[in-house]
């Protein structure tokens, strides 16, 4: 029982490690995946232009505010920067 659990854990770790290597070897896959999801969302949801402009403007404003903060706050809110850029 214990050996089987260890084997399954080892297999899962191996698969995750392979996926990580794939991300590093072929970074275009991340871009392709992002673009594909964006195209599918736009095709099926079709948000109005005013909403898209508002979201873009607010993201741009957040990035500008972040760039004017001090170095200590930048490290404190580094997660927020990553979320805004996504």
Tab-separated table of C-alpha atoms in Angstrom:
chain	number	residue	atom	x	y	z
A	1	UNK	CA	0.000	0.000	0.000
A	2	UNK	CA	2.750	2.400	0.981
A	3	UNK	CA	4.821	1.521	-2.086
A	4	UNK	CA	1.865	2.154	-4.376
A	5	UNK	CA	1.264	5.568	-2.821
A	6	UNK	CA	4.945	6.421	-3.245
A	7	UNK	CA	4.842	5.316	-6.887
A	8	UNK	CA	1.796	7.495	-7.596
A	9	UNK	CA	3.400	10.486	-5.909
A	10	UNK	CA	6.594	9.943	-7.867
A	11	UNK	CA	4.651	9.707	-11.132
A	12	UNK	CA	2.736	12.917	-10.368
A	13	UNK	CA	5.976	14.736	-9.554
A	14	UNK	CA	7.521	13.482	-12.789
A	15	UNK	CA	4.565	14.765	-14.828
A	16	UNK	CA	4.675	18.162	-13.130
A	17	UNK	CA	8.411	18.370	-13.734
A	18	UNK	CA	7.894	17.570	-17.425
A	19	UNK	CA	5.269	20.321	-17.676
A	20	UNK	CA	7.633	22.816	-16.071
A	21	UNK	CA	10.388	21.886	-18.502
A	22	UNK	CA	7.962	22.318	-21.389
A	23	UNK	CA	7.089	25.851	-20.214
A	24	UNK	CA	10.782	26.752	-20.173
A	25	UNK	CA	11.673	25.088	-23.460
A	26	UNK	CA	8.725	26.480	-25.419
A	27	UNK	CA	7.517	29.793	-23.947
A	28	UNK	CA	5.426	30.472	-27.048
A	29	UNK	CA	2.958	27.870	-25.750
A	30	UNK	CA	2.053	30.238	-22.899
A	31	UNK	CA	1.411	33.021	-25.398
A	32	UNK	CA	-0.540	30.741	-27.698
A	33	UNK	CA	-2.676	29.525	-24.803
A	34	UNK	CA	-3.347	33.091	-23.626
A	35	UNK	CA	-4.259	34.311	-27.098
A	36	UNK	CA	-6.508	31.308	-27.708
A	37	UNK	CA	-8.380	31.839	-24.447
A	38	UNK	CA	-8.728	35.550	-25.198
A	39	UNK	CA	-10.124	34.881	-28.662
A	40	UNK	CA	-12.588	32.298	-27.340
A	41	UNK	CA	-13.760	34.613	-24.545
A	42	UNK	CA	-14.226	37.495	-26.975
A	43	UNK	CA	-16.105	35.283	-29.374
A	44	UNK	CA	-18.523	33.876	-26.809
A	45	UNK	CA	-18.934	36.766	-24.339
A	46	UNK	CA	-18.689	39.811	-26.637
A	47	UNK	CA	-18.351	42.550	-24.022
A	48	UNK	CA	-19.421	46.060	-25.056
A	49	UNK	CA	-16.698	48.471	-26.145
A	50	UNK	CA	-17.282	50.833	-23.215
A	51	UNK	CA	-16.643	47.995	-20.749
A	52	UNK	CA	-13.432	46.999	-22.508
A	53	UNK	CA	-12.216	50.599	-22.507
A	54	UNK	CA	-13.057	50.960	-18.803
A	55	UNK	CA	-11.161	47.797	-17.883
A	56	UNK	CA	-8.180	48.816	-20.006
A	57	UNK	CA	-8.157	52.308	-18.494
A	58	UNK	CA	-8.350	51.023	-14.938
A	59	UNK	CA	-5.513	48.547	-15.551
A	60	UNK	CA	-3.426	51.312	-17.079
A	61	UNK	CA	-4.166	53.555	-14.097
A	62	UNK	CA	-3.194	50.814	-11.639
A	63	UNK	CA	0.097	50.202	-13.455
A	64	UNK	CA	0.824	53.957	-13.425
A	65	UNK	CA	0.054	54.244	-9.702
A	66	UNK	CA	2.229	51.214	-9.003
A	67	UNK	CA	5.151	52.710	-10.911
A	68	UNK	CA	5.064	55.866	-8.741
A	69	UNK	CA	5.102	54.020	-5.419
A	70	UNK	CA	8.223	53.604	-3.335
A	71	UNK	CA	10.457	50.568	-3.519
A	72	UNK	CA	9.160	49.165	-0.228
A	73	UNK	CA	5.549	49.287	-1.414
A	74	UNK	CA	6.514	47.703	-4.728
A	75	UNK	CA	7.823	44.637	-2.952
A	76	UNK	CA	4.799	44.643	-0.650
A	77	UNK	CA	2.345	44.739	-3.549
A	78	UNK	CA	4.277	42.678	-6.085
A	79	UNK	CA	1.397	40.199	-6.293
A	80	UNK	CA	-0.955	43.022	-7.295
A	81	UNK	CA	1.438	44.019	-10.075
A	82	UNK	CA	1.372	40.489	-11.459
A	83	UNK	CA	-2.418	40.373	-11.358
A	84	UNK	CA	-2.784	43.749	-13.085
A	85	UNK	CA	-0.383	42.765	-15.849
A	86	UNK	CA	-2.281	39.545	-16.553
